């Protein structure tokens, strides 16, 4: 089954053609980082306008890369999928309108996908034999979710963030340090040249809950900088390194505690922060120690991308079937959508 999938929930316009949920025929990601960088964060109106500008060229490029032209669409594409939420309202609307237009013009079924499920299943693209149950950790710019996936579409959400998402904490820390947006990648690069033990940042373990909280580390960084302004490049690298270590250790502690407590054998990571080199390394190291298998997508599938939406759509239609109803309430963009069972 060939699915054309569209992702526009935040600041990436992405379209993919993916076969049977695992064989990526094409994946185009048009990033808006250059537009938002000077504001140190995503500006919703600018994001929507950039999606409007890019959506048609990105669809055309993705089809062309998959060697499909618009005349072949009916023959070669079996369904259209799109991110229905959570995300920015205007941004989601652009993707949903494009998906509905293609589906109704070419008379194809339409599959709405929860963006979080895109991240949650992104590992399946490269691990087609992976099966639930597993523990998923979704770490992105907007989310930090620990979820027991009992079966496809059957979730028990253990915890989320009480304040900043983990990617947001990296982005805000970078801003305090005068580094560019998005902060995660630049802190990661600098951290690798610094000493992770040079500064003691708090580890917000919240021992009686599966929730996370990253605003304390952020405030602690702010207080540290007030009395210890950045002296030189090495000092800056040391701060990045200690900050990254505190976050990585917090994520590791909680995730491995949960996997043992719920008697699971697999951990699956997803979301932009799972590109972090230390987080990847530490999860894979612990994997050897604990005989728990850790799955982390390649960086291209960690970030917001349409292939993961196509993969989740494929898994969903396998269980729930297909629908040609383009007016269903489920197809309305839903900026605050939460994970729910199917
Ligand atoms: O999943 P994603 O592309 O978009 C959302 O759904 O939010 O995640 C973006 C987030 C940003 O906060 C960015 O700073 C962070 O992922 N990020 C990283 C790294 N690469 C991206 N954080 C830490 N280390 C990285 N290497
Ligand atoms: Zn995302």
Coordinates of C-alpha atoms and ligand atoms in Angstrom, one line a residue:
X1 CA 0.0 0.0 0.0
X2 CA 1.4 3.4 -1.0
X3 CA 0.6 6.3 1.2
X4 CA 1.2 10.0 0.5
X5 CA 1.7 11.6 3.9
X6 CA 1.8 15.3 4.8
X7 CA 3.3 16.8 8.0
X8 CA 2.8 20.5 8.7
X9 CA 2.2 20.6 12.5
X10 CA 5.0 23.1 13.3
X11 CA 7.8 24.6 11.3
X12 CA 8.6 21.8 8.8
X13 CA 6.6 21.3 5.6
X14 CA 7.1 17.7 4.8
X15 CA 5.7 15.2 2.3
X16 CA 6.6 11.5 1.9
X17 CA 5.5 8.6 -0.3
X18 CA 5.9 5.5 1.8
X19 CA 5.1 1.9 0.9
X20 CA 3.7 -0.5 3.5
X21 CA 4.8 1.8 6.3
X22 CA 8.5 1.0 5.9
X23 CA 9.7 1.5 2.4
X24 CA 10.3 5.3 2.0
X25 CA 10.0 6.1 -1.7
X26 CA 10.6 9.8 -1.1
X27 CA 10.8 12.2 1.8
X28 CA 11.0 16.0 1.4
X29 CA 11.4 18.2 4.4
X30 CA 11.3 22.0 3.9
X31 CA 12.5 23.6 7.2
X32 CA 11.5 27.1 8.2
X33 CA 14.4 27.4 10.8
X34 CA 15.9 30.4 8.9
X35 CA 12.5 32.2 9.2
X36 CA 12.1 31.7 12.9
X37 CA 15.8 31.8 14.1
X38 CA 15.9 35.6 14.5
X39 CA 12.9 35.4 16.9
X40 CA 14.5 32.5 18.9
X41 CA 11.3 30.4 18.5
X42 CA 8.5 29.5 16.1
X43 CA 6.2 32.4 15.1
X44 CA 2.8 30.8 14.3
X45 CA 1.7 33.3 11.6
X46 CA 5.0 33.1 9.8
X47 CA 4.9 29.3 10.0
X48 CA 1.4 29.2 8.4
X49 CA 2.4 31.5 5.6
X50 CA 5.5 29.5 4.9
X51 CA 3.5 26.3 4.8
X52 CA 1.1 27.9 2.3
X53 CA 4.0 28.9 0.1
X54 CA 5.7 25.5 0.3
X55 CA 3.0 22.9 0.4
X56 CA 2.4 22.5 -3.3
X57 CA 6.1 22.5 -4.4
X58 CA 6.9 20.0 -1.6
X59 CA 4.1 17.7 -2.7
X60 CA 5.2 17.9 -6.4
X61 CA 8.9 17.3 -5.4
X62 CA 8.0 14.3 -3.2
X63 CA 5.9 12.7 -6.0
X64 CA 8.6 13.4 -8.5
X65 CA 11.3 11.8 -6.3
X66 CA 9.0 8.7 -6.0
X67 CA 8.7 8.7 -9.8
X68 CA 5.0 9.4 -9.7
X69 CA 3.3 12.3 -11.6
X70 CA -0.1 13.7 -11.1
X71 CA -1.5 11.6 -13.9
X72 CA -0.3 8.4 -12.1
X73 CA -1.6 9.5 -8.7
X74 CA -4.9 7.5 -8.9
X75 CA -3.0 4.4 -9.9
X76 CA 0.0 4.6 -7.7
X77 CA -1.2 6.2 -4.4
X78 CA -3.7 4.2 -2.3
X79 CA -4.4 6.7 0.5
X80 CA -3.5 10.2 1.8
X81 CA -2.4 10.8 5.4
X82 CA -1.8 14.0 7.3
X83 CA -1.0 15.2 10.8
X84 CA -4.3 16.3 12.4
X85 CA -2.7 17.5 15.7
X86 CA -1.3 18.5 18.1
X87 CA 0.4 21.5 16.7
X88 CA -0.1 25.1 15.5
X89 CA -3.7 25.6 14.3
X90 CA -2.9 27.5 11.1
X91 CA 0.0 25.2 10.2
X92 CA -2.1 22.1 10.7
X93 CA -4.9 23.6 8.6
X94 CA -2.6 24.0 5.6
X95 CA -1.6 20.3 5.6
X96 CA -5.2 19.1 6.3
X97 CA -6.6 21.2 3.4
X98 CA -3.9 19.9 1.0
X99 CA -4.5 16.3 2.1
X100 CA -8.3 16.6 1.8
X101 CA -8.1 18.2 -1.6
X102 CA -5.8 15.4 -2.9
X103 CA -8.0 12.7 -1.4
X104 CA -11.2 14.1 -2.7
X105 CA -9.9 14.9 -6.2
X106 CA -8.3 11.5 -6.6
X107 CA -11.0 9.7 -4.6
X108 CA -8.6 8.2 -2.1
X109 CA -9.2 7.4 1.5
X110 CA -7.9 9.9 4.1
X111 CA -6.1 8.9 7.3
X112 CA -5.8 11.5 10.1
X113 CA -2.7 10.8 12.2
X114 CA -1.9 12.1 15.7
X115 CA 1.6 13.8 15.3
X116 CA 2.7 12.2 18.6
X117 CA 1.9 8.7 17.1
X118 CA 4.1 9.7 14.2
X119 CA 7.1 10.1 16.6
X120 CA 6.0 7.1 18.6
X121 CA 6.1 4.8 15.5
X122 CA 9.0 6.4 13.7
X123 CA 11.3 3.6 14.7
X124 CA 9.2 1.1 12.7
X125 CA 10.4 2.6 9.4
X126 CA 13.8 1.0 10.1
X127 CA 12.7 -1.9 12.3
X128 CA 9.8 -3.5 10.5
X129 CA 9.6 -6.5 12.9
X130 CA 9.4 -4.3 16.0
X131 CA 6.1 -5.1 17.9
X132 CA 4.4 -3.8 21.1
X133 CA 4.5 -4.0 24.0
X134 CA 7.1 -1.4 24.6
X135 CA 7.8 1.8 26.5
X136 CA 7.9 4.9 24.3
X137 CA 9.7 8.1 25.3
X138 CA 8.7 11.0 23.0
X139 CA 11.1 13.9 23.4
X140 CA 10.6 16.9 21.2
X141 CA 10.3 20.7 21.2
X142 CA 6.7 20.5 22.4
X143 CA 6.5 17.2 24.2
X144 CA 8.1 14.9 26.8
X145 CA 5.8 11.9 27.1
X146 CA 6.4 8.5 28.7
X147 CA 3.9 6.0 27.3
X148 CA 3.4 2.3 27.7
X149 CA 2.3 1.0 24.2
X150 CA 0.4 -2.2 25.0
X151 CA -0.6 -2.8 21.4
X152 CA -0.9 -0.8 18.2
X153 CA -3.2 2.0 19.2
X154 CA -3.5 1.0 22.8
X155 CA -1.7 3.4 25.2
X156 CA -1.2 4.0 28.8
X157 CA 0.3 7.5 29.2
X158 CA 2.5 7.4 32.4
X159 CA 3.6 10.9 32.5
X160 CA 4.4 14.1 30.7
X161 CA 6.2 17.4 31.4
X162 CA 4.8 19.7 34.1
X163 CA 6.3 22.7 32.5
X164 CA 8.9 23.0 29.7
X165 CA 9.2 20.2 27.2
X166 CA 12.8 18.9 27.0
X167 CA 13.5 20.4 23.6
X168 CA 12.1 23.7 24.8
X169 CA 14.5 23.6 27.8
X170 CA 17.4 23.1 25.4
X171 CA 16.1 26.0 23.2
X172 CA 15.7 28.4 26.2
X173 CA 19.1 27.4 27.6
X174 CA 20.7 28.2 24.3
X175 CA 19.0 31.6 24.3
X176 CA 20.4 32.4 27.8
X177 CA 23.8 31.4 26.5
X178 CA 23.5 33.6 23.5
X179 CA 23.5 30.6 21.1
X180 CA 21.4 30.3 18.0
X181 CA 17.9 28.7 17.6
X182 CA 17.1 25.8 17.7
X183 CA 19.3 25.3 20.8
X184 CA 19.4 21.5 21.0
X185 CA 21.8 20.8 18.1
X186 CA 24.2 23.7 19.0
X187 CA 24.3 22.8 22.8
X188 CA 24.9 19.2 21.7
X189 CA 27.9 20.1 19.5
X190 CA 29.4 22.4 22.1
X191 CA 28.7 19.9 24.9
X192 CA 30.9 17.3 23.2
X193 CA 33.9 19.6 23.6
X194 CA 33.2 20.3 27.3
X195 CA 33.5 18.7 30.7
X196 CA 30.1 17.3 31.9
X197 CA 31.2 17.2 35.5
X198 CA 32.3 20.8 35.8
X199 CA 29.0 22.2 37.0
X200 CA 26.4 20.5 39.1
X201 CA 22.9 21.1 37.7
X202 CA 19.9 19.7 39.6
X203 CA 18.4 16.4 38.4
X204 CA 14.6 16.8 38.6
X205 CA 13.7 13.1 39.2
X206 CA 10.2 13.7 40.8
X207 CA 10.6 10.3 42.4
X208 CA 6.9 9.7 43.2
X209 CA 5.6 10.4 39.7
X210 CA 6.3 9.6 36.1
X211 CA 6.1 13.2 35.1
X212 CA 9.1 15.4 34.1
X213 CA 9.9 19.0 35.0
X214 CA 12.7 20.9 33.3
X215 CA 12.1 24.4 34.4
X216 CA 14.2 23.9 37.5
X217 CA 17.4 23.1 35.5
X218 CA 16.7 26.1 33.4
X219 CA 16.3 28.4 36.4
X220 CA 19.5 26.9 37.9
X221 CA 21.3 27.7 34.7
X222 CA 20.0 31.3 34.9
X223 CA 21.2 31.6 38.5
X224 CA 24.6 30.1 37.7
X225 CA 25.1 32.6 34.8
X226 CA 24.3 35.5 37.1
X227 CA 27.2 34.7 39.4
X228 CA 29.4 33.1 36.7
X229 CA 29.1 35.0 33.4
X230 CA 30.6 33.0 30.4
X231 CA 34.3 33.6 30.5
X232 CA 35.5 32.0 27.3
X233 CA 34.7 29.2 24.8
X234 CA 35.8 26.4 27.0
X235 CA 33.7 27.7 29.9
X236 CA 30.7 27.8 27.5
X237 CA 31.3 24.3 26.3
X238 CA 31.5 23.1 30.0
X239 CA 28.2 24.7 30.8
X240 CA 26.6 23.0 27.7
X241 CA 28.1 19.7 28.6
X242 CA 26.9 19.8 32.3
X243 CA 23.5 20.9 31.2
X244 CA 23.2 18.2 28.6
X245 CA 24.4 15.6 31.1
X246 CA 21.8 16.6 33.7
X247 CA 19.0 16.3 31.2
X248 CA 20.3 13.0 29.7
X249 CA 20.6 11.4 33.2
X250 CA 17.1 12.5 34.2
X251 CA 15.6 10.9 31.0
X252 CA 17.6 7.7 31.5
X253 CA 16.8 7.3 35.2
X254 CA 13.0 7.7 34.6
X255 CA 12.7 5.6 31.5
X256 CA 14.7 2.7 32.7
X257 CA 12.9 2.8 36.1
X258 CA 9.6 2.6 34.2
X259 CA 10.6 -0.1 31.8
X260 CA 11.6 -2.3 34.8
X261 CA 8.6 -1.5 36.8
X262 CA 6.2 -2.3 34.0
X263 CA 8.1 -5.4 33.1
X264 CA 8.8 -4.4 29.5
X265 CA 11.8 -5.4 27.4
X266 CA 11.9 -2.6 24.8
X267 CA 12.3 1.1 24.9
X268 CA 11.5 3.2 21.8
X269 CA 12.6 6.8 21.4
X270 CA 11.2 9.4 19.1
X271 CA 11.2 13.2 18.6
X272 CA 13.8 15.8 17.7
X273 CA 15.7 15.5 21.0
X274 CA 16.4 11.8 20.3
X275 CA 19.0 13.1 17.8
X276 CA 21.1 14.2 20.9
X277 CA 24.4 12.3 20.7
X278 CA 24.7 11.8 24.5
X279 CA 21.1 10.7 24.9
X280 CA 21.5 8.2 22.1
X281 CA 24.8 7.0 23.5
X282 CA 23.6 6.6 27.1
X283 CA 20.4 4.8 26.1
X284 CA 22.3 2.4 24.0
X285 CA 24.9 1.8 26.8
X286 CA 22.3 1.1 29.4
X287 CA 20.6 -1.2 26.9
X288 CA 23.7 -3.5 27.1
X289 CA 23.7 -3.5 30.9
X290 CA 20.0 -4.1 31.4
X291 CA 19.2 -6.6 28.6
X292 CA 16.6 -4.1 27.5
X293 CA 16.5 -3.4 23.8
X294 CA 16.5 0.3 22.9
X295 CA 15.3 1.5 19.5
X296 CA 16.2 5.0 18.3
X297 CA 15.3 6.3 14.8
X298 CA 18.0 7.7 12.5
X299 CA 18.2 11.5 13.0
X300 CA 16.1 12.2 9.8
X301 CA 13.2 10.3 11.3
X302 CA 13.6 11.9 14.8
X303 CA 12.8 15.4 13.5
X304 CA 9.3 16.3 12.2
X305 CA 9.0 14.4 9.0
X306 CA 6.1 13.0 6.9
X307 CA 7.5 9.5 6.6
X308 CA 6.7 8.8 10.2
X309 CA 3.1 10.1 9.6
X310 CA 2.8 7.7 6.7
X311 CA 4.2 4.8 8.8
X312 CA 1.7 5.5 11.6
X313 CA -1.1 5.8 9.1
X314 CA -0.3 2.4 7.6
X315 CA -0.3 0.8 11.1
X316 CA -3.6 2.5 11.9
X317 CA -5.5 1.6 8.7
X318 CA -4.3 -2.1 9.2
X319 CA -6.2 -2.2 12.4
X320 CA -9.1 0.3 11.8
X321 CA -9.6 0.1 8.0
X322 CA -10.0 3.0 5.6
X323 CA -12.6 5.8 5.4
X324 CA -13.6 8.0 2.4
X325 CA -15.6 10.4 4.6
X326 CA -13.8 13.7 4.1
X327 CA -16.2 15.6 6.5
X328 CA -15.7 13.6 9.6
X329 CA -15.0 15.5 12.8
X330 CA -11.9 13.5 13.2
X331 CA -10.4 15.2 10.2
X332 CA -10.6 18.7 11.7
X333 CA -7.2 20.0 12.8
X334 CA -6.9 19.7 16.5
X335 CA -4.1 21.8 18.0
X336 CA -4.4 20.2 21.5
X337 CA -5.0 16.6 20.5
X338 CA -3.9 14.1 23.0
X339 CA -3.0 10.4 22.6
X340 CA -6.1 8.2 22.4
X341 CA -6.7 4.6 21.7
X342 CA -8.0 3.1 18.4
Ligands
LIG1 O1 10.5 16.7 16.9 P1 10.9 18.1 16.6 O2 11.7 18.3 15.3 O3 9.7 19.1 16.6 C1 8.7 19.0 17.5 O4 7.7 18.2 17.3 O5 8.9 19.8 18.5 O6 11.9 18.6 17.8 C2 12.5 19.9 17.8 C3 13.3 20.0 19.1 C4 13.9 21.4 19.3 O7 13.6 21.8 20.6 C5 15.4 21.1 19.1 O8 16.2 22.0 19.9 C6 15.5 19.7 19.6 O9 14.3 19.1 19.1 N1 16.7 19.0 19.1 C7 17.7 18.6 19.9 C8 18.7 18.1 19.1 N2 18.3 18.2 17.8 C9 17.0 18.8 17.8 N3 17.8 18.7 21.2 C10 18.9 18.2 21.8 N4 20.0 17.7 21.0 C11 19.9 17.6 19.7 N5 20.9 17.1 19.0
LIG2 ZN1 7.2 16.6 16.4

